[in-house]
Short mmCIF file of C-alpha atoms in Angstrom, two decimals:
data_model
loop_
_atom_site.label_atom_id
_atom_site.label_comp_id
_atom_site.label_asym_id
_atom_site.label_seq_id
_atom_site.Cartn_x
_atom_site.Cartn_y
_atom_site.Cartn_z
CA UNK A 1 138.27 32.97 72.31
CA UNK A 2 138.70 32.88 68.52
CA UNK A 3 136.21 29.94 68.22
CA UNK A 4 133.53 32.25 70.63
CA UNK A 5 134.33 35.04 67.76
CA UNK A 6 133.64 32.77 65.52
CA UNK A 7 130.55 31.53 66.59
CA UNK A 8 129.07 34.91 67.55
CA UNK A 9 130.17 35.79 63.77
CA UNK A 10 128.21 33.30 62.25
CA UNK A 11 124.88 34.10 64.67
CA UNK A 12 125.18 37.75 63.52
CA UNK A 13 125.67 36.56 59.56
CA UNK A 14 122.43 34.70 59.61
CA UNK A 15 120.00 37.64 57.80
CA UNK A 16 122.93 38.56 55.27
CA UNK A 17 123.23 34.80 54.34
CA UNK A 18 119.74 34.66 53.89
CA UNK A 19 119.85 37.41 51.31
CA UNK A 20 122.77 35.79 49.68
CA UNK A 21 120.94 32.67 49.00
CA UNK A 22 118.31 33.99 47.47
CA UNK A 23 120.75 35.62 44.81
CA UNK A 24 122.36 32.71 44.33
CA UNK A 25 118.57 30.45 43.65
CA UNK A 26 118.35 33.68 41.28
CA UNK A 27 121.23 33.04 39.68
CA UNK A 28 120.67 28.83 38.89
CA UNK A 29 123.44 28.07 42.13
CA UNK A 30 121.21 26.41 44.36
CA UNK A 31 118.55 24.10 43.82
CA UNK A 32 114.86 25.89 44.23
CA UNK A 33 112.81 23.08 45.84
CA UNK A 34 116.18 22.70 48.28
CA UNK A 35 116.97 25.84 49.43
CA UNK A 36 115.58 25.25 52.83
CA UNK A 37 118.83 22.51 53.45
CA UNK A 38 121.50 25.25 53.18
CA UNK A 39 119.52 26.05 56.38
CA UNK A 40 119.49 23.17 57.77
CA UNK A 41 116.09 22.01 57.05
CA UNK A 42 116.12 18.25 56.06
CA UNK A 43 114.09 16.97 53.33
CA UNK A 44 114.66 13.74 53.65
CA UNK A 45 113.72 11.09 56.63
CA UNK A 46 116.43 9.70 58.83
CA UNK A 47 116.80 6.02 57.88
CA UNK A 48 116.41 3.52 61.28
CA UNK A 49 120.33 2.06 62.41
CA UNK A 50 123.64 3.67 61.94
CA UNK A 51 124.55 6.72 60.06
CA UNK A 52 127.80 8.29 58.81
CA UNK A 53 127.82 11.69 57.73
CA UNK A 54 130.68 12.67 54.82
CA UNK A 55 130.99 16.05 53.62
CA UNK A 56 132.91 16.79 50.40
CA UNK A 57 132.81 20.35 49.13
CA UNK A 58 132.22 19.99 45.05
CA UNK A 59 132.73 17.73 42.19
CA UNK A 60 136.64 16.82 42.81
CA UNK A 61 136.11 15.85 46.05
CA UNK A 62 132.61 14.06 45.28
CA UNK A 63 134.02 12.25 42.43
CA UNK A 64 137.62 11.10 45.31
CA UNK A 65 135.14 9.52 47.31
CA UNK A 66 132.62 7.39 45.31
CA UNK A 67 135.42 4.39 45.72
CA UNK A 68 135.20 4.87 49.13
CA UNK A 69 131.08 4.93 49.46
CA UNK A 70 130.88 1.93 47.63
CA UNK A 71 133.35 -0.04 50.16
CA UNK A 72 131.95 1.04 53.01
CA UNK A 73 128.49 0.10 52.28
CA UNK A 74 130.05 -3.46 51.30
CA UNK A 75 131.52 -4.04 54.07
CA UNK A 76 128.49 -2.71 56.48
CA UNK A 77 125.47 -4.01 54.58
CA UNK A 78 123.53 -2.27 57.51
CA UNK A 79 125.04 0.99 57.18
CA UNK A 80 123.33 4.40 55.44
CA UNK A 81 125.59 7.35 54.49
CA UNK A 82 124.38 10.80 54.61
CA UNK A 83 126.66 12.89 51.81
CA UNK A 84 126.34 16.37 51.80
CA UNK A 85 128.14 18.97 49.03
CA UNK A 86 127.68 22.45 48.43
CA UNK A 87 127.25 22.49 44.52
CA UNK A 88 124.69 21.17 41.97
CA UNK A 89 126.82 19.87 40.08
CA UNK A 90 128.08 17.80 42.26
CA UNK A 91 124.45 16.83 43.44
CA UNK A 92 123.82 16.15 39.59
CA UNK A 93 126.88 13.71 39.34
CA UNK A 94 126.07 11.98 43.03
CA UNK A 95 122.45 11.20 40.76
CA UNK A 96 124.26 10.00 38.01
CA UNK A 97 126.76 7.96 40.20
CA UNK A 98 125.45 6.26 42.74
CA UNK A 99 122.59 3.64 40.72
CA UNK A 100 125.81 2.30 39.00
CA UNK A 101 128.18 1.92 42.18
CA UNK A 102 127.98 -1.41 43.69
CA UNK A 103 126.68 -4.76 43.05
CA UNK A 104 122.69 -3.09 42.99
CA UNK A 105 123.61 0.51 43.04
CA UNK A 106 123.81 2.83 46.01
CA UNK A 107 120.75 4.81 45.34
CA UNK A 108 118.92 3.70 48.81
CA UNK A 109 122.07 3.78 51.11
CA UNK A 110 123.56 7.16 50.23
CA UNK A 111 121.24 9.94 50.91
CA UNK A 112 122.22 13.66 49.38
CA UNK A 113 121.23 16.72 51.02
CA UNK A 114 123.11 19.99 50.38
CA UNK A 115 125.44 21.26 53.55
CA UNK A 116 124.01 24.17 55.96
CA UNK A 117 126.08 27.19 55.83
CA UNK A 118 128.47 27.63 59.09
CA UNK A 119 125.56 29.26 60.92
CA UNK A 120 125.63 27.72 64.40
CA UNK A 121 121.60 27.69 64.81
CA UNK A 122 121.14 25.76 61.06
CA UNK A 123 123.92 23.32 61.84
CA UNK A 124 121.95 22.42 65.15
CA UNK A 125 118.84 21.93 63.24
CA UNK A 126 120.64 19.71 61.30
CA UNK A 127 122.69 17.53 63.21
CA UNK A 128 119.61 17.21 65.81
CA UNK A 129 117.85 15.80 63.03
CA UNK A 130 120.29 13.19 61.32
CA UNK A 131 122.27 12.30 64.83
CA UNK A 132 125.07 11.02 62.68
CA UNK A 133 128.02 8.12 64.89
CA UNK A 134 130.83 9.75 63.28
CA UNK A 135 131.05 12.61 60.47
CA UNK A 136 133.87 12.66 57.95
CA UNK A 137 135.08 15.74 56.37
CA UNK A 138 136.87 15.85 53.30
CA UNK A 139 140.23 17.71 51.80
CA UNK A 140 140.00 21.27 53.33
CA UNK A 141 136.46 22.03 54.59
CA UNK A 142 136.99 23.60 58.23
CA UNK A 143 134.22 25.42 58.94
CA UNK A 144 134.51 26.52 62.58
CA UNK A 145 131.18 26.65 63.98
CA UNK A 146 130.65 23.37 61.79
CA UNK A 147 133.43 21.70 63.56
CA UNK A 148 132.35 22.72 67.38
CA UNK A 149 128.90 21.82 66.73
CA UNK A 150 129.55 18.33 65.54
CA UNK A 151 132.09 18.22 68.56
CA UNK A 152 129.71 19.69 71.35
CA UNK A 153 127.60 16.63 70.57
CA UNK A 154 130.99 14.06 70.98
CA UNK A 155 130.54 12.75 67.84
CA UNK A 156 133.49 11.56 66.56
CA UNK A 157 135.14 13.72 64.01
CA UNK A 158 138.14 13.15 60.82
CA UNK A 159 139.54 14.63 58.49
CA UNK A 160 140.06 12.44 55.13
CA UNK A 161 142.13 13.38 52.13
CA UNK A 162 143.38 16.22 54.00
CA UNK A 163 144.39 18.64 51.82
CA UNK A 164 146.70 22.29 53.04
CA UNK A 165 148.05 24.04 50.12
CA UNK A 166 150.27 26.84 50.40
CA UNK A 167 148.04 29.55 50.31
CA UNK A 168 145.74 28.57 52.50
CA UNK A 169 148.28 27.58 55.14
CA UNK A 170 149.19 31.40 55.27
CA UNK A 171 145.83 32.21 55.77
CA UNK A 172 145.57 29.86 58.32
CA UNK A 173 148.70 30.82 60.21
CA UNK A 174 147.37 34.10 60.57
CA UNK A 175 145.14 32.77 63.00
CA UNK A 176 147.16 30.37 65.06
CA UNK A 177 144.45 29.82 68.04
CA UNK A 178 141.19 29.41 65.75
CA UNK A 179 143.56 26.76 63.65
CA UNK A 180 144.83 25.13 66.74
CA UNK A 181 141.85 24.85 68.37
CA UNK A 182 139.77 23.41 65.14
CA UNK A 183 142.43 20.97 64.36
CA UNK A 184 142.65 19.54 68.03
CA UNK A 185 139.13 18.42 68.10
CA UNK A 186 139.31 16.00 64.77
CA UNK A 187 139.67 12.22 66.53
CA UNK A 188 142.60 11.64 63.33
CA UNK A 189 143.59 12.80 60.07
CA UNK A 190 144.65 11.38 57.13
CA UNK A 191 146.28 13.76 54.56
CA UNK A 192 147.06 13.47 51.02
CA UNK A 193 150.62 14.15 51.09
CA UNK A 194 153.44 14.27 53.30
CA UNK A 195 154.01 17.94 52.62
CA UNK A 196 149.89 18.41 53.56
CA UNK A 197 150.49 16.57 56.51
CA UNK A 198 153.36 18.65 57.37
CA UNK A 199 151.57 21.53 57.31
CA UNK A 200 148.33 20.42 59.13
CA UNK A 201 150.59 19.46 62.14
CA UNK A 202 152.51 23.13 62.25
CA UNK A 203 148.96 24.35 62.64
CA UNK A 204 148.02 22.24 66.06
CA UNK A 205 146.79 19.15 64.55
CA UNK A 206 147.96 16.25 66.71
CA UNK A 207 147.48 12.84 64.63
CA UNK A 208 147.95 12.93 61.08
CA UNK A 209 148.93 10.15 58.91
CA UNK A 210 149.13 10.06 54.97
CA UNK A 211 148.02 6.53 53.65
CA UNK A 212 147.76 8.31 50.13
CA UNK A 213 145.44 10.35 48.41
CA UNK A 214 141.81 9.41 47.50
CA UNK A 215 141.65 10.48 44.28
CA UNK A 216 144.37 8.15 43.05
CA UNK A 217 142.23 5.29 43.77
CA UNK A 218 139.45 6.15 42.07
CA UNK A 219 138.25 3.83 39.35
CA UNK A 220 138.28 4.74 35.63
CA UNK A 221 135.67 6.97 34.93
CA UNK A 222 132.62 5.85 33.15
CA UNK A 223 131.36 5.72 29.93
CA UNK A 224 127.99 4.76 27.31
CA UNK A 225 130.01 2.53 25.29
CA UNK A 226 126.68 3.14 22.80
CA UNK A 227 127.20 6.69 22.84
CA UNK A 228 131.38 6.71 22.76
CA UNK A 229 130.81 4.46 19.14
CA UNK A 230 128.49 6.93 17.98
CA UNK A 231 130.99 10.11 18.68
CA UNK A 232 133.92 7.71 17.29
CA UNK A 233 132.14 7.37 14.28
CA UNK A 234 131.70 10.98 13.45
CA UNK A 235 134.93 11.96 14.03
CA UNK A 236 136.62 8.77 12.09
CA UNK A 237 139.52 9.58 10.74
CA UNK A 238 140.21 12.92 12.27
CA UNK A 239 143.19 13.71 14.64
CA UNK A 240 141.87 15.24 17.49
CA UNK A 241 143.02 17.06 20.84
CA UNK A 242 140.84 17.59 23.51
CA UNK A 243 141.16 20.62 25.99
CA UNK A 244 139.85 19.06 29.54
CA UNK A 245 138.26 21.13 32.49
CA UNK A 246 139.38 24.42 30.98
CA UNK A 247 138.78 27.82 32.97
CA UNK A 248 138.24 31.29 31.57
CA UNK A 249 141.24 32.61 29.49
CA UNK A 250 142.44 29.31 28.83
CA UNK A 251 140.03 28.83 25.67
CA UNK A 252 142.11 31.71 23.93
CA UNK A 253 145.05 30.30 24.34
CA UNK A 254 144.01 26.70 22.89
CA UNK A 255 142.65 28.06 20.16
CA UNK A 256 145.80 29.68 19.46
CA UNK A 257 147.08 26.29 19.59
CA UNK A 258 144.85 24.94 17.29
CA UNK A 259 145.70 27.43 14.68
CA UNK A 260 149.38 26.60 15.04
CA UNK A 261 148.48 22.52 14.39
CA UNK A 262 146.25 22.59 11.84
CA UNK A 263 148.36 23.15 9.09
CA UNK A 264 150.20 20.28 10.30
CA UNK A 265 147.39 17.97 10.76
CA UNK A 266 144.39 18.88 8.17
CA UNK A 267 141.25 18.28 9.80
CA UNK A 268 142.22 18.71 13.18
CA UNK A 269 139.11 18.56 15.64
CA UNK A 270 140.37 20.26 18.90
CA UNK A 271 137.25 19.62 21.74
CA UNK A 272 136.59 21.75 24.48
CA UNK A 273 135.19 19.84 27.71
CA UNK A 274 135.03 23.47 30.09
CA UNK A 275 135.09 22.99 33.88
CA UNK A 276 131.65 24.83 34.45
CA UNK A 277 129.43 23.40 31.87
CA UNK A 278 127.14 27.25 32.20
CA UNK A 279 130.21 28.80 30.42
CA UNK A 280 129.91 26.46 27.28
CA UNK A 281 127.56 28.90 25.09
CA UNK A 282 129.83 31.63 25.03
CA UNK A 283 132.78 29.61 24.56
CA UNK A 284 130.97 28.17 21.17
CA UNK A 285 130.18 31.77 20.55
CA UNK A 286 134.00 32.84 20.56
CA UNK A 287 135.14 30.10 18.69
CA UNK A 288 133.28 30.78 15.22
CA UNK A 289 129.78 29.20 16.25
CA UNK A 290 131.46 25.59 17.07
CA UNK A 291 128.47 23.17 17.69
CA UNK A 292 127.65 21.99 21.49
CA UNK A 293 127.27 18.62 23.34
CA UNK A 294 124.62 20.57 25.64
CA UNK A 295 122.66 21.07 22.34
CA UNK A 296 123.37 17.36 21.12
CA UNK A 297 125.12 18.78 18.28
CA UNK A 298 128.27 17.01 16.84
CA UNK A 299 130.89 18.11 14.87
CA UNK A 300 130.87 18.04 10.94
CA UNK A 301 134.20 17.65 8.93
CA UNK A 302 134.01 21.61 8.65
CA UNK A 303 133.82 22.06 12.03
CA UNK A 304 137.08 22.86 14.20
CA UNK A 305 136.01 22.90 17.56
CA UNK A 306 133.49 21.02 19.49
CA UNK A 307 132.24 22.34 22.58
CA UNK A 308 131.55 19.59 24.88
CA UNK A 309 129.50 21.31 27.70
CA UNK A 310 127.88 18.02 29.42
CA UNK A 311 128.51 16.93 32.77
CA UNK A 312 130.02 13.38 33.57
CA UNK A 313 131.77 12.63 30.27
CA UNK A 314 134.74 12.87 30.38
CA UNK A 315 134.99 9.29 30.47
CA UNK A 316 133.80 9.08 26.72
CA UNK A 317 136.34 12.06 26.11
CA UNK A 318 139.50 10.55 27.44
CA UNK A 319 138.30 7.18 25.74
CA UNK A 320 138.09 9.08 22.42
CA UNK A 321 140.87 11.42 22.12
CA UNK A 322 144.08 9.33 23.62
CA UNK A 323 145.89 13.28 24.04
CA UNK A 324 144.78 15.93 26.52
CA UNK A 325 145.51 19.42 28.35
CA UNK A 326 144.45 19.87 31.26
CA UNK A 327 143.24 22.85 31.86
CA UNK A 328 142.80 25.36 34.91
CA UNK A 329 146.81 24.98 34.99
CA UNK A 330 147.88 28.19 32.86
CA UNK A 331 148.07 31.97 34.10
CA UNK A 332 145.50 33.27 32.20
CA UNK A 333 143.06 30.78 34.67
CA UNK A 334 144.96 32.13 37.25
CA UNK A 335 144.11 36.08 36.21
CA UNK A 336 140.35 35.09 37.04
CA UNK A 337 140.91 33.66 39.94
CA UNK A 338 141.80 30.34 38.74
CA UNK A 339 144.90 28.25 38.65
CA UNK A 340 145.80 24.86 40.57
CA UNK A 341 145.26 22.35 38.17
CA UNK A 342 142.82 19.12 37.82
CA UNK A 343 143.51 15.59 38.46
CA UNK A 344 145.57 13.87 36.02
CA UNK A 345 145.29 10.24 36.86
CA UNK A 346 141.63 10.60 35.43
CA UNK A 347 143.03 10.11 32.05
CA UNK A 348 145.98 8.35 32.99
CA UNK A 349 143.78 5.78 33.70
CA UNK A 350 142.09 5.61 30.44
CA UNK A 351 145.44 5.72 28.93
CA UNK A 352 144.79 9.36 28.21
CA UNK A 353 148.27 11.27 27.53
CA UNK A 354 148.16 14.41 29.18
CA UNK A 355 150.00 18.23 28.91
CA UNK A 356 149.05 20.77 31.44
CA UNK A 357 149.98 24.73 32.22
CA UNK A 358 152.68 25.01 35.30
CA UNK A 359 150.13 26.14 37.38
CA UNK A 360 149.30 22.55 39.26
CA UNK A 361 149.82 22.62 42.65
CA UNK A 362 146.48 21.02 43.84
CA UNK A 363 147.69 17.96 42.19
CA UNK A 364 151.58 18.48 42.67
CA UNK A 365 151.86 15.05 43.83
CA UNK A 366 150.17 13.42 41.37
CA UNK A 367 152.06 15.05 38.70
CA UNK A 368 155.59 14.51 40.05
CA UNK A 369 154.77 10.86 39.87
CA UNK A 370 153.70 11.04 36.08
CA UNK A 371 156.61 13.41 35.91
CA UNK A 372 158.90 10.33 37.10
CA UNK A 373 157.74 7.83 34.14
CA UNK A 374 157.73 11.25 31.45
CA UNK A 375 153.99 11.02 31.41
CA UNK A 376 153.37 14.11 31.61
CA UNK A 377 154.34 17.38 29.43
CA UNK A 378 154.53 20.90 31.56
CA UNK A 379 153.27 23.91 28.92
CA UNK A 380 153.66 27.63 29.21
CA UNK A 381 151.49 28.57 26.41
CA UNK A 382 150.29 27.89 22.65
CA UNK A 383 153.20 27.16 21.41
CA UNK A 384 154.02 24.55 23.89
CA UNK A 385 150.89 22.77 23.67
CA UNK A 386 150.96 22.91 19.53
CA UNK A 387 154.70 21.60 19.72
CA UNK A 388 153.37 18.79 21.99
CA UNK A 389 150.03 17.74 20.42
CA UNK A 390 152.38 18.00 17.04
CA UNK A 391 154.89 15.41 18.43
CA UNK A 392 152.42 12.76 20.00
CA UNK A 393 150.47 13.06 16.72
CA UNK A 394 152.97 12.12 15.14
CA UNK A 395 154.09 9.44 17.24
CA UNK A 396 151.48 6.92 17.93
CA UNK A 397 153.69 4.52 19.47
CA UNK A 398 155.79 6.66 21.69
CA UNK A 399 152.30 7.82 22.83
CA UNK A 400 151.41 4.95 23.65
CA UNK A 401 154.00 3.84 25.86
CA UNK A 402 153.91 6.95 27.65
CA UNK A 403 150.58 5.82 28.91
CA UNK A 404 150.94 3.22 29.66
CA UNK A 405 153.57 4.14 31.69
CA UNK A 406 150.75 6.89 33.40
CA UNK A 407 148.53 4.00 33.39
CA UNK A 408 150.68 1.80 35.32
CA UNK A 409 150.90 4.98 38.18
CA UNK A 410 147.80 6.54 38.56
CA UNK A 411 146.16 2.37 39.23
CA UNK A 412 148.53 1.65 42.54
CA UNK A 413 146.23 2.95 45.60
CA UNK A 414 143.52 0.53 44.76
CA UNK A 415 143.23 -0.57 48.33
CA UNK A 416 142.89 2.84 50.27
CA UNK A 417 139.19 2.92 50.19
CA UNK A 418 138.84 -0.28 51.55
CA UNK A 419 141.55 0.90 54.14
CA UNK A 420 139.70 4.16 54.82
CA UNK A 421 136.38 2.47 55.18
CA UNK A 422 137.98 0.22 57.67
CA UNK A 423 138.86 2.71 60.27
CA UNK A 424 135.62 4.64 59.94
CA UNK A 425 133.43 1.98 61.07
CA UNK A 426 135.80 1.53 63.31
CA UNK A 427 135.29 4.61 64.77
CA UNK A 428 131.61 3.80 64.41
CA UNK A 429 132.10 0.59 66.38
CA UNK A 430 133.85 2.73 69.61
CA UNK A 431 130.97 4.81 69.26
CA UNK A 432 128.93 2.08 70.19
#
């Protein structure tokens, strides 16, 4: 019954979505030559042979998976993926990705289109087009009418990376049939964490496993080595902290920071990488006119801030700066809506040292290990993050054994995506 409900829901949203998409192509969130794929209208031909359809939501999940792209179209040389996400930006990093992944790139294999909206008469459009052997969803994306239509057809469905946080399972419990009868029709699941897979199993799911989580296998982010000597070279000589995938509020509070440290370390450069890239003008604007990647402007010696507002480089960052806070991880995040964290192992494995707010429990897992080899630093505010960036400053050497010691973690699930790959074609193979 709740599944009919929430079918006949999405038939009867169909107009209002309509509306809302066009406010959203007004407002630069969805592509204007693509719009017609959030209804379901391909724009690109079905390639001949098999076809596996993966679904990640935005650029987290996008980035988790790349590993496991590239190993499944090594070990199926015959095999096209269709990956679908919901955001540009993750559409802009999938272009920036895929040439690079692989022995030749992955440019012909993986085919992007942007994901219908759970309206049941745009996901039949699309699945009738693409006629995926097996669709892969991944973390948390359970849309309902989604889920029955790919299901009504017997296509094989999982659930990879599953992620439940605590929040959500509250929602979810609220409605105990729609969750049951979503979670029953995924062929297996494979969550992130034990305490994920605990709570996907209270909800009705019948098979779920937890070989580890995606995005600690990913490999080290990448990086111009051109371009990282030319950003070394103006900022020679400087100490500098960077301020990764920071939300609104959280700007305030590293500038406070910064004012606390530079006394302490004259000529202290303190970058800014924000989360949305859109926010970067008014972030240079509050911080004294600092200069702005977007604007391929780099920092002079007068210059305190630099406002790196550039997607896909945080590679270069983490390569340049050796210290980092991680933003979207302190309350003032959390007063706009924010709060949760980003991955740390992304720096870890660059030998990046990283701080972060309290506020991380979409990586909790990841940061309890880190927390193990005291490779990470928990701050509450300015203060916290000064006294920090003060002490590893200061201390080159115990810096750098504290990454290594980070290093040494965030590198030990090399092998999932080859494991992960493995069972999908399986399920590919039953298929037939």
């Amino acid at each position: 019954m709740a599944a009919w409900v929430w079918w006949l829901a999405g038939t009867l949203a169909e107009p209002p979505l309509r509306l809302l998409l066009r406010r959203r192509l007004a407002r630069g969130k969805e592509h204007p030559d693509r719009l017609g794929e959030r209804r379901g209208r391909a724009t690109l031909a079905r390639p001949p042979g098999r076809l596996l359809w993966l679904h990640a939501a935005s650029v987290g999940e996008t980035v988790s998976v790349l590993p496991l792209l590239e190993a499944l179209c090594r070990v199926d040389p015959a095999l096209h993926v269709l990956m679908t996400t919901g955001s540009l930006t993750s559409q802009r990093l999938l272009a920036q990705r895929l040439p690079g992944l692989g022995d030749q790139g992955l440019g012909g294999r993986v085919l992007h289109q942007f994901v219908p909206l759970d309206v049941p008469r745009w996901l039949h459009r699309f699945l009738r087009h693409w006629q995926p052997q097996a669709v892969a969803l991944v973390e948390s994306e359970l849309w309902p009418n989604l889920i029955l239509a790919v299901r009504k057809r017997e296509v094989p469905l999982v659930l990879i990376n599953a992620r439940m946080s605590e929040r959500s399972d509250r929602a979810w419990r609220r409605l105990p049939s729609l969750s049951g009868a979503l979670l029953r029709r995924f062929t297996w699941i494979t969550a992130r964490s034990e305490e994920d897979a605990s709570r996907l199993r209270a909800l009705g799911a019948p098979e779920v496993d937890t070989p580890g989580d995606l995005k600690h296998a990913a490999p080290v982010l990448p990086v111009d080595e051109a371009e990282l000597e030319r950003v070394r070279y103006a900022v020679a000589g400087r100490p500098v902290l960077l301020a990764a995938c920071t939300h609104e509020g959280e700007e305030a509070v590293v500038a406070q920071a910064h004012a606390r440290l530079r006394s302490r370390h004259p000529g202290l450069l303190t970058i800014v990488a924000p989360r949305h890239p859109e926010r970067g003008a008014g972030i240079a604007a509050a911080l004294g006119g600092a200069p702005r990647r977007a604007l391929e402007q780099l920092p002079a010696p007068a210059h305190e801030f630099w406002i790196c507002d550039t997607l896909g480089e945080l590679g270069l960052l983490y390569r340049l700066c050796g210290i980092a806070f991680l933003g979207n991880s302190l309350p003032q995040a959390r007063a706009h809506g924010g709060g949760g964290g980003h991955n740390p192992f992304e720096p870890a494995r660059l030998g990046c040292l990283v701080a972060t707010g309290p506020l991380t429990s979409n990586f909790n897992a990841a940061f309890q290990a880190l927390d193990g080899v005291e490779a990470v630093t928990v701050t509450a505010g300015a203060d916290a993050i000064a006294d920090w960036a003060d002490a590893m400053l200061r201390d080159p050497l115990l810096r750098t054994q504290r990454a290594e010691a980070a290093r040494s973690i965030a590198t030990q699930a090399s092998g999932l995506p080859d494991q992960l790959a493995g069972r999908l074609l399986a399920l590919m193979d039953d298929r037939g």
